[in-house]
Short mmCIF file of C-alpha atoms and ligand atoms in Angstrom, two decimals:
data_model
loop_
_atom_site.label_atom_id
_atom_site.label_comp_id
_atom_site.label_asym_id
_atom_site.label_seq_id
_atom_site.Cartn_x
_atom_site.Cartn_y
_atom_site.Cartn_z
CA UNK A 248 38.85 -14.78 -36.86
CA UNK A 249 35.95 -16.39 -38.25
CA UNK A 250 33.31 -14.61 -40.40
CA UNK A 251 30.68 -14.20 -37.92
CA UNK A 252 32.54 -12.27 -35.49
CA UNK A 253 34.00 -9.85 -37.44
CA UNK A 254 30.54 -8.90 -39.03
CA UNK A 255 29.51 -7.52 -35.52
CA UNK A 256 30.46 -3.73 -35.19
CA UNK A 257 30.55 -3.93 -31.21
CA UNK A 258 31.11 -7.48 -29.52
CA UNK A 259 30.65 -5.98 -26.19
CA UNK A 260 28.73 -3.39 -24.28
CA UNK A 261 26.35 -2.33 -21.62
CA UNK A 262 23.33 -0.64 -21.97
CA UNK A 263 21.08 0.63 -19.54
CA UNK A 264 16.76 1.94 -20.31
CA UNK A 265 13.90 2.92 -17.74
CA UNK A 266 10.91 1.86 -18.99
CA UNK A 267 7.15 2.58 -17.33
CA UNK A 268 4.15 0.72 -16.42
CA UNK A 269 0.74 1.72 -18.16
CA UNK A 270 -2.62 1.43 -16.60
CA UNK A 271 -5.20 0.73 -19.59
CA UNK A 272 -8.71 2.40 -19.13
CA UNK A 273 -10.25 0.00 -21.44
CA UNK A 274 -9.04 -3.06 -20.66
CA UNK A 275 -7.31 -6.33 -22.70
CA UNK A 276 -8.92 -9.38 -21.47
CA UNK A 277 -8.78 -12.26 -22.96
CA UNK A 278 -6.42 -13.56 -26.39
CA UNK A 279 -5.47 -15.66 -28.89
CA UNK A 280 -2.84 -17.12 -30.84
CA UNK A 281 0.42 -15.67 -29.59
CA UNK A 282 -0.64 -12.66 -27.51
CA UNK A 283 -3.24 -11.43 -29.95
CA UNK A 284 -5.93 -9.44 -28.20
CA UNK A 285 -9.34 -10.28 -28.95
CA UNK A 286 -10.40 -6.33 -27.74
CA UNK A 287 -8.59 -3.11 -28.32
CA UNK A 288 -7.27 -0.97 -25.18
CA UNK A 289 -5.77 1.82 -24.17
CA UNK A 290 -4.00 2.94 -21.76
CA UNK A 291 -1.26 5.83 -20.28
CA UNK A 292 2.24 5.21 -19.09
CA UNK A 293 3.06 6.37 -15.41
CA UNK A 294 6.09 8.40 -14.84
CA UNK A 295 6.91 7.04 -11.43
CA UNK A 296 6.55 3.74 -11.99
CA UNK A 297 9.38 2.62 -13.94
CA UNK A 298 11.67 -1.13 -14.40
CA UNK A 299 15.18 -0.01 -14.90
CA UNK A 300 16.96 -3.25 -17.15
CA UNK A 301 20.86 -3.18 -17.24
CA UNK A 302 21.92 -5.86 -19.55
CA UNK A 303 25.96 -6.88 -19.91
CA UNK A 304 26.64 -7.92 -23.73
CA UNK A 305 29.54 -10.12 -24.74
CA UNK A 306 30.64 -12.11 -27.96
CA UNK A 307 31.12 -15.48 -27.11
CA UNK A 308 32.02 -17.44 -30.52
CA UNK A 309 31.77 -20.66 -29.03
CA UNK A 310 27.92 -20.44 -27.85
CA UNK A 311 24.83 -22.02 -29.88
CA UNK A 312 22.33 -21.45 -27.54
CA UNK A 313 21.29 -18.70 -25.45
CA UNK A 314 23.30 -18.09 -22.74
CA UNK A 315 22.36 -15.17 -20.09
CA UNK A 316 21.19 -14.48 -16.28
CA UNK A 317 18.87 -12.60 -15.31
CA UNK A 318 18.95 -10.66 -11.57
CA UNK A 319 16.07 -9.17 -9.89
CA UNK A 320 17.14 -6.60 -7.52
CA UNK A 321 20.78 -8.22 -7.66
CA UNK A 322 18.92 -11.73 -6.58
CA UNK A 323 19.25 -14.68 -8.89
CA UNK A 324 15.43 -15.15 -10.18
CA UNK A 325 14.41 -18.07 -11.85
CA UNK A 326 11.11 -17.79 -12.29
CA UNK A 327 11.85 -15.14 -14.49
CA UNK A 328 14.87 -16.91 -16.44
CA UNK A 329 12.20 -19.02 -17.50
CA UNK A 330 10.38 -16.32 -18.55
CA UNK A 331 12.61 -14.80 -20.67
CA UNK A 332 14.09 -18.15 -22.08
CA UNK A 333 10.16 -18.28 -24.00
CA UNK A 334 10.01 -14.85 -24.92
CA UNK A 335 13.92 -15.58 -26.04
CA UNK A 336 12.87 -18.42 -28.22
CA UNK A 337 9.59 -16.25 -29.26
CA UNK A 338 11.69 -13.38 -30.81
CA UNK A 339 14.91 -15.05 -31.84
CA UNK A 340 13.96 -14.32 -35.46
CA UNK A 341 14.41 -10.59 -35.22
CA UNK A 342 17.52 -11.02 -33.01
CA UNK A 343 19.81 -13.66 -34.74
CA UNK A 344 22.70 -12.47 -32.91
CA UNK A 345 21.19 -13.31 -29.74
CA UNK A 346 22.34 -17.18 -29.71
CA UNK A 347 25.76 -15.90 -29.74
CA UNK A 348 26.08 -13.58 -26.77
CA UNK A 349 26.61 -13.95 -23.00
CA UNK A 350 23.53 -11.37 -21.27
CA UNK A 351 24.10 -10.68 -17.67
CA UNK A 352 20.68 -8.84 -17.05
CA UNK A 353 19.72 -6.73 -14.03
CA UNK A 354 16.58 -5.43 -13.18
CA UNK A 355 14.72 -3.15 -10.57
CA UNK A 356 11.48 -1.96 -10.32
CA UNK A 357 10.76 1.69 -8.60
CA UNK A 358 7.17 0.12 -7.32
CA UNK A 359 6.86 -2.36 -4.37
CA UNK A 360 6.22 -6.18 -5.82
CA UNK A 361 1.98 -6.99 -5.90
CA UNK A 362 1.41 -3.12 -5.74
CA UNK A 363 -1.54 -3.35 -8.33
CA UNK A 364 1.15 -2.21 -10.70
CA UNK A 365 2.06 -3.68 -14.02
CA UNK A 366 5.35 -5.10 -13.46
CA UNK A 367 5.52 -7.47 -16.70
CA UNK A 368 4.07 -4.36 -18.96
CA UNK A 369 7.60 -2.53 -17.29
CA UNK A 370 9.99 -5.06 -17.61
CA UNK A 371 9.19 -6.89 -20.51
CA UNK A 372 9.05 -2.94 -22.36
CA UNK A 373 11.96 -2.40 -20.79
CA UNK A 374 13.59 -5.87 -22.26
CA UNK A 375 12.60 -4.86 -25.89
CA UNK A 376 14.32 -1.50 -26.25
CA UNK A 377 17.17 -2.46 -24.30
CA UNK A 378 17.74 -5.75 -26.99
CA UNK A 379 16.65 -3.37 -30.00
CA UNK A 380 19.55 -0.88 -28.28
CA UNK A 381 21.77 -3.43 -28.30
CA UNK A 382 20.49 -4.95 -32.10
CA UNK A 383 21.90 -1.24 -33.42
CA UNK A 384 24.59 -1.24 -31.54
CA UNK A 385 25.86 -4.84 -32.48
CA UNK A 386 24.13 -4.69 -36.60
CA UNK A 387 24.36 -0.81 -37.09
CA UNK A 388 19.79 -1.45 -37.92
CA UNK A 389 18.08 0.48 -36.06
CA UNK A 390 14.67 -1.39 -35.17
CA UNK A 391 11.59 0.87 -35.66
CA UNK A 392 9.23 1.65 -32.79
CA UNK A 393 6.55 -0.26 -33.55
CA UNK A 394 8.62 -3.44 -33.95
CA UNK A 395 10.09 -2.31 -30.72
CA UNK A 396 6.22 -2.91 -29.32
CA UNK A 397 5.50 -5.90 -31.26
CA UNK A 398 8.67 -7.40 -29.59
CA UNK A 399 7.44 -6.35 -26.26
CA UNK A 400 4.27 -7.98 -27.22
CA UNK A 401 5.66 -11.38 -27.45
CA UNK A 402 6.79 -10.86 -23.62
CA UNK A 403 3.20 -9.63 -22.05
CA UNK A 404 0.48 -8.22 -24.17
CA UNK A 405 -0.08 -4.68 -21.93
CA UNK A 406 3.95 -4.62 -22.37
CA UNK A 407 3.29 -3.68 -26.04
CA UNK A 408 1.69 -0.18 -24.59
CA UNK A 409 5.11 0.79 -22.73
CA UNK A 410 7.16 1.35 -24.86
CA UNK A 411 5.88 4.60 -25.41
CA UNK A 412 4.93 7.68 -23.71
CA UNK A 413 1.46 9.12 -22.79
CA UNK A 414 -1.62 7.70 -24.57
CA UNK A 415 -1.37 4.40 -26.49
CA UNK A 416 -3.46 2.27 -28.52
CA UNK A 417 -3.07 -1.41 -29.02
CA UNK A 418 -5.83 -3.75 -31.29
CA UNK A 419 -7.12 -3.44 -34.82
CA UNK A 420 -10.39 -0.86 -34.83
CA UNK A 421 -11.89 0.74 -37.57
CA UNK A 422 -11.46 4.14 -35.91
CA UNK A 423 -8.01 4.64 -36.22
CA UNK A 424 -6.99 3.34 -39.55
CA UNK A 425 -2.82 2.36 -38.27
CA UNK A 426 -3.81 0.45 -34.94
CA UNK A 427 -2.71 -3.20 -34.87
CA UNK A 428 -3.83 -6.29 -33.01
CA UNK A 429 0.60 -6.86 -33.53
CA UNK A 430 1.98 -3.62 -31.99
CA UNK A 431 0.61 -0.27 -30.22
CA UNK A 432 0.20 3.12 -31.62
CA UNK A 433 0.47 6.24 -29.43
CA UNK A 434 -2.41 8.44 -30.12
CA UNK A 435 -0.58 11.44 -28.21
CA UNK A 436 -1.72 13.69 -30.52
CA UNK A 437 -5.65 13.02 -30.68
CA UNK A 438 -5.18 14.03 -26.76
CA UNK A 439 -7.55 17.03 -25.15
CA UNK A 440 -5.51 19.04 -22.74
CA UNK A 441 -7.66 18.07 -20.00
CA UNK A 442 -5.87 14.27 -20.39
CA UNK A 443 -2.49 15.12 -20.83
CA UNK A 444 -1.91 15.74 -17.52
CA UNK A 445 -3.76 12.90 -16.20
CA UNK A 446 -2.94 11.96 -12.15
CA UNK A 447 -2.75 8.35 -10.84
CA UNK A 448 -2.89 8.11 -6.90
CA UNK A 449 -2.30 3.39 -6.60
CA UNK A 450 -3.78 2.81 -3.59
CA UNK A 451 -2.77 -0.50 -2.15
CA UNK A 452 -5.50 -2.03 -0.58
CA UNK A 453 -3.55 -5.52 0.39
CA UNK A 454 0.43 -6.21 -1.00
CA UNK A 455 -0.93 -9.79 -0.74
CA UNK A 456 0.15 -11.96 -3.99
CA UNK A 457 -2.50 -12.13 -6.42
CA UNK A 458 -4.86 -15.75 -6.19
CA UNK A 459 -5.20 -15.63 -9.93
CA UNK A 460 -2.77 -14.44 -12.49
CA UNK A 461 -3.58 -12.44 -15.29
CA UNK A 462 -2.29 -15.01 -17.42
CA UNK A 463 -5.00 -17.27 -16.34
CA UNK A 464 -7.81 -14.75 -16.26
CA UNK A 465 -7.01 -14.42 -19.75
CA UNK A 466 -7.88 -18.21 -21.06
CA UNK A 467 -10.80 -18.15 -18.74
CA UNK A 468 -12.11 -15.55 -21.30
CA UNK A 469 -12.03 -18.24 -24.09
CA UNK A 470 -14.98 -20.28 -22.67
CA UNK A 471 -16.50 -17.02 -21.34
CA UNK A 472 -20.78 -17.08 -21.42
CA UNK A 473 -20.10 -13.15 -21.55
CA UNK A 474 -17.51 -13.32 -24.52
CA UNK A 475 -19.14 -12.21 -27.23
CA UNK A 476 -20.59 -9.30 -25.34
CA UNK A 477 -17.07 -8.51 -23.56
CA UNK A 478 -15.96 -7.71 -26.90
CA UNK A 479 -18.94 -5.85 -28.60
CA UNK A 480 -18.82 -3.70 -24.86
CA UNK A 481 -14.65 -3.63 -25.27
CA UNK A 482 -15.17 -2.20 -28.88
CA UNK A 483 -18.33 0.35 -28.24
CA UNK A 484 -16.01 1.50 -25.23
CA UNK A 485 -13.28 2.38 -27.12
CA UNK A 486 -14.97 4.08 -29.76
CA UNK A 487 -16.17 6.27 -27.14
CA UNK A 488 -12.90 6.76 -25.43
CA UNK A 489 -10.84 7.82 -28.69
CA UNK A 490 -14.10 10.67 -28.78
CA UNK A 491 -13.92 11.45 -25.43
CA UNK A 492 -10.10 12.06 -25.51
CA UNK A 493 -10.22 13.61 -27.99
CA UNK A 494 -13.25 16.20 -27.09
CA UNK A 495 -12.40 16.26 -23.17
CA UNK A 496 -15.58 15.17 -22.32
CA UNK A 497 -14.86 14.46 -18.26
CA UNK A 498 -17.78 12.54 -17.67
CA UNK A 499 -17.57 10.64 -20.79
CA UNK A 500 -14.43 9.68 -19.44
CA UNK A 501 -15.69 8.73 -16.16
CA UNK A 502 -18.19 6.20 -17.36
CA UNK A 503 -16.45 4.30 -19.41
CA UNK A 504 -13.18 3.74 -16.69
CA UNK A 505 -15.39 2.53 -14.18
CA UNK A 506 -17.53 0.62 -16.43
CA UNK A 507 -14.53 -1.06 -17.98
CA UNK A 508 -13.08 -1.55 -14.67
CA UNK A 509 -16.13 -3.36 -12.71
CA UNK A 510 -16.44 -5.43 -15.68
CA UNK A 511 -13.18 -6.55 -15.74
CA UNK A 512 -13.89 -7.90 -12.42
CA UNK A 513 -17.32 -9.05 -13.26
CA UNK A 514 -15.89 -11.01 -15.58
CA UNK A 515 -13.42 -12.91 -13.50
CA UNK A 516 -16.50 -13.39 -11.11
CA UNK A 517 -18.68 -14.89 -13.85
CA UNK A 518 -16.19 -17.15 -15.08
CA UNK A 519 -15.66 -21.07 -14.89
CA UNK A 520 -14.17 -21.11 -12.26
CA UNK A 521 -15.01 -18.00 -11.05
CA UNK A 522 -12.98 -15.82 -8.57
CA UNK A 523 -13.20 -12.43 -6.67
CA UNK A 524 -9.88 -10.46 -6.87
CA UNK A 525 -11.79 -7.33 -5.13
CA UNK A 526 -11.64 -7.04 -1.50
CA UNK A 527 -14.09 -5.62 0.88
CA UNK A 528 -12.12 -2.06 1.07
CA UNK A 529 -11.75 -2.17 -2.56
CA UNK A 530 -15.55 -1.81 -2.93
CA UNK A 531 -15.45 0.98 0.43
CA UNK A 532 -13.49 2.58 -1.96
CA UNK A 533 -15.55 2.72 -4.85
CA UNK A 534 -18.46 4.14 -2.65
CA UNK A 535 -16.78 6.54 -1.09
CA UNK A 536 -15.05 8.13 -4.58
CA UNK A 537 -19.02 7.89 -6.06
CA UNK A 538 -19.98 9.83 -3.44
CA UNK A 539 -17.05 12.49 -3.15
CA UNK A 540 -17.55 13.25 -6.52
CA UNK A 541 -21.12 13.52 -6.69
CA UNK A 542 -21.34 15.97 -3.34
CA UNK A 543 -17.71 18.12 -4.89
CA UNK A 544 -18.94 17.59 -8.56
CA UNK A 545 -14.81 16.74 -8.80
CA UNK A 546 -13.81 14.94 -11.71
CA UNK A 547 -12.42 12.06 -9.97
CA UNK A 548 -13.11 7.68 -10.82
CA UNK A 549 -11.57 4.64 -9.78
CA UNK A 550 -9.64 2.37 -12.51
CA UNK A 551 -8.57 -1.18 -11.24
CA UNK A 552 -6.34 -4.00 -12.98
CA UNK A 553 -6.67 -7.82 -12.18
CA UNK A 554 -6.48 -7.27 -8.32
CA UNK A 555 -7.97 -5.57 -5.16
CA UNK A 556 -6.21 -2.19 -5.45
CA UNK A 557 -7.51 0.47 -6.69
CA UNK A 558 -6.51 3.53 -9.16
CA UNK A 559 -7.44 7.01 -8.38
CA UNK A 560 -7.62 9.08 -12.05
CA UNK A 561 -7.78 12.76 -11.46
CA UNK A 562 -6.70 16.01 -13.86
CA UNK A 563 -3.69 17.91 -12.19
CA UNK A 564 -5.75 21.02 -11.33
CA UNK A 565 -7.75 19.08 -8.84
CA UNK A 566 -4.69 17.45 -7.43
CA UNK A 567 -5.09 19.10 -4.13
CA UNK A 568 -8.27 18.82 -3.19
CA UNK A 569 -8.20 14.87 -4.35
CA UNK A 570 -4.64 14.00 -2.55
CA UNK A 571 -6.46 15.55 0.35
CA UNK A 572 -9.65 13.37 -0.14
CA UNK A 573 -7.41 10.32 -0.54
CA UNK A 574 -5.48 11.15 2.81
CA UNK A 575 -8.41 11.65 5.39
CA UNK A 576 -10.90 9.14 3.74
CA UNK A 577 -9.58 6.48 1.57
CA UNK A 578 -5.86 5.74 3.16
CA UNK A 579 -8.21 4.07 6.32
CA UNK A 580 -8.70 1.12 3.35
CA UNK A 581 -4.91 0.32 2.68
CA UNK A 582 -2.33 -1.64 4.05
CA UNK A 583 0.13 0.23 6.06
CA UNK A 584 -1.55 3.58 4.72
CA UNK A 585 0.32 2.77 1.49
CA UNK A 586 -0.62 5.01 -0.97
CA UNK A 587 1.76 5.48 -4.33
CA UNK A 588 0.90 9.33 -6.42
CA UNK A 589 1.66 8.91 -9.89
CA UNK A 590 0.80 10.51 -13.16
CA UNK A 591 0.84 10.08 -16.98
CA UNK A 592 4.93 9.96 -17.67
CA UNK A 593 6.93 10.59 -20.89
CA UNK A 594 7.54 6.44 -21.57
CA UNK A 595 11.51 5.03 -21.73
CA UNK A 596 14.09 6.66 -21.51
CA UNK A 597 18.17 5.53 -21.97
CA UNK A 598 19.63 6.06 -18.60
CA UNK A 599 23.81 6.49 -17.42
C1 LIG K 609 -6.08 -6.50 -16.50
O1 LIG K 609 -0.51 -8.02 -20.20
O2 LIG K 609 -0.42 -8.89 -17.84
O3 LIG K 609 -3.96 -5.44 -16.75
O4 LIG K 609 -0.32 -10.82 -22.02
O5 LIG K 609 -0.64 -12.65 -20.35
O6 LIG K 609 1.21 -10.98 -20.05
P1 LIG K 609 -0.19 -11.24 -20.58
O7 LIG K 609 -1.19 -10.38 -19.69
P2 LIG K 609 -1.09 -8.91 -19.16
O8 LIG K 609 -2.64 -8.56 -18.95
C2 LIG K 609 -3.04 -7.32 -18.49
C3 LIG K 609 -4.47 -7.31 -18.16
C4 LIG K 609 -4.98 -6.07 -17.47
C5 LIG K 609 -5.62 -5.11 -18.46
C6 LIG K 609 -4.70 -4.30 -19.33
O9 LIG K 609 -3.59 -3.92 -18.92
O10 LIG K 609 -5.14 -3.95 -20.44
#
């Protein structure tokens, strides 16, 4: 037996993690080097919303290279393999062992594919504490959390935010002396009751595929007229939101999610070249939750991520009247009615 394989405590294994999406109020947009934000954000995880990742472990002494497949709802996926081959070669360094065993890797999402919903902030998270798993398992070292994020990171930047639960933090800012432009922080306990139970209603205004990818959206940012000003707004905002979290302040709140989430898109529209992810029923959205709210006085705003669908953020005691709302005035907007309730979840979880 040759030295390497006998300094591995388990050659062979399976290990299974649920890991959420996050939907950030202040947004990342735009970065540098490798997946370095040039803002701060934060977000919440959803509970619903999960990527369950199986991945099949074995020691194969005769590899050098790495060696796995990946399956996306048991279907071969390429796209992906290529994917993960970069963010293989991107965090080799804290995995040595990975060079040296066979992955068979499964993966499912609970959300529908182009739902408005994160699904690289899920399944890359959900790739990072399933290798970490398996690093302690294989090495007996356990990997700490915020490596665990950093990791994630290296896969998609809002991916960094998953890998815990609640409210999260991710970019340097003077406020909160341990936040990192490398890893996120959860900030779970700087929360006001009236946040911790935060709803999230997706509604899916088209299931279209996105024009644009994030991914793209993000370099557009580096020749951005608006750059400098994205960042000083990015920064002010969440200086603001760490108060308002903290204080409960509900209209606070309010301002800055739909100011960071217009802008988002105002920035894709202003770019070089620009683009328009919003759709007409998008926008009859946005009217019609302005005006609900202001004729109710019910703490209820829109969020939106880098397409047309749109995020309904409400506090669990108005749940009712707001899931009514959504059912006789806003499901008219979506495709096939499609609406997905979700709330702030606990983040991953190891799963039989
Ligand atoms: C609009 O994390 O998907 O959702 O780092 O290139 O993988 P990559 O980008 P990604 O960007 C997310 C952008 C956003 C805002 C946010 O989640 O903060």
């Amino acid at each position: 037996m040759d030295s390497k394989e006998t300094e591995y405590k388990s050659k062979s294994g399976k290990i299974k993690i649920q890991s959420p999406s996050n939907i950030a109020i202040v947004k990342y947009w735009g970065k540098k080097d490798i997946q370095i934000p040039v803002n701060p954000s934060i977000s919440f995880s959803l509970k619903n919303s999960v990527t369950k990742t199986t991945i099949d472990y074995q020691f194969n002494k005769d590899q050098s290279d790495f060696d796995f497949i990946f399956r996306f709802q048991n279907n071969r996926n390429k796209t992906f393999e290529e994917k993960i081959h970069q963010f293989f070669i991107r965090i080799n360094s804290f995995f040595p062992w990975l060079t040296q065993f066979k992955l068979n890797i499964n993966s499912d999402n609970t959300f529908p594919h182009s739902s408005g919903i994160a699904s690289s902030a899920s399944s890359f998270s959900a790739l990072a504490i399933s290798l970490s798993e398996i690093h302690q398992k294989i090495t007996g070292e356990k990997i700490q959390s915020e490596l665990v994020s950093e990791i994630a990171r290296l896969g998609s930047g809002s991916a960094c935010r998953s890998v815990y639960g609640g409210w999260n933090l991710w970019g340097q800012t003077e406020q909160s002396p341990n936040s990192s432009n490398k890893f996120a922080v959860n900030i779970n306990n700087q929360i006001h009751p009236a946040f911790q139970n935060i709803q999230d209603s997706i509604l899916l205004v088209s299931s279209d595929k996105k024009a644009i990818s994030s991914t793209v959206g993000h370099q557009l940012m580096e020749n951005h007229p608006y750059k400098q000003g994205r960042i000083q707004q990015a920064n002010n905002n969440i200086n603001t939101l760490i108060d308002t979290l903290k204080t409960g302040d509900l209209n606070s709140f309010i301002e800055i999610t739909e100011s960071e989430a217009l802008s988002l898109h105002g920035l894709m529209m202003s770019s070089s070249p620009g683009y328009t992810l919003l759709l007409p029923n998008s926008l009859n959205i946005v009217q019609q939750i302005r005006e609900f709210r202001e004729q109710y006085n019910i703490p209820v705003c829109f969020t939106i991520d880098a397409g047309p669908n749109m995020h309904v953020l409400y506090p669990e005691s108005n749940k009712k009247e707001v899931q009514e709302f959504i059912q006789t005035k806003l499901v008219r907007y979506c495709d096939n009615a499609q609406v997905i309730h979700d709330e702030i979840g606990e983040g991953p979880v190891a799963i039989s």
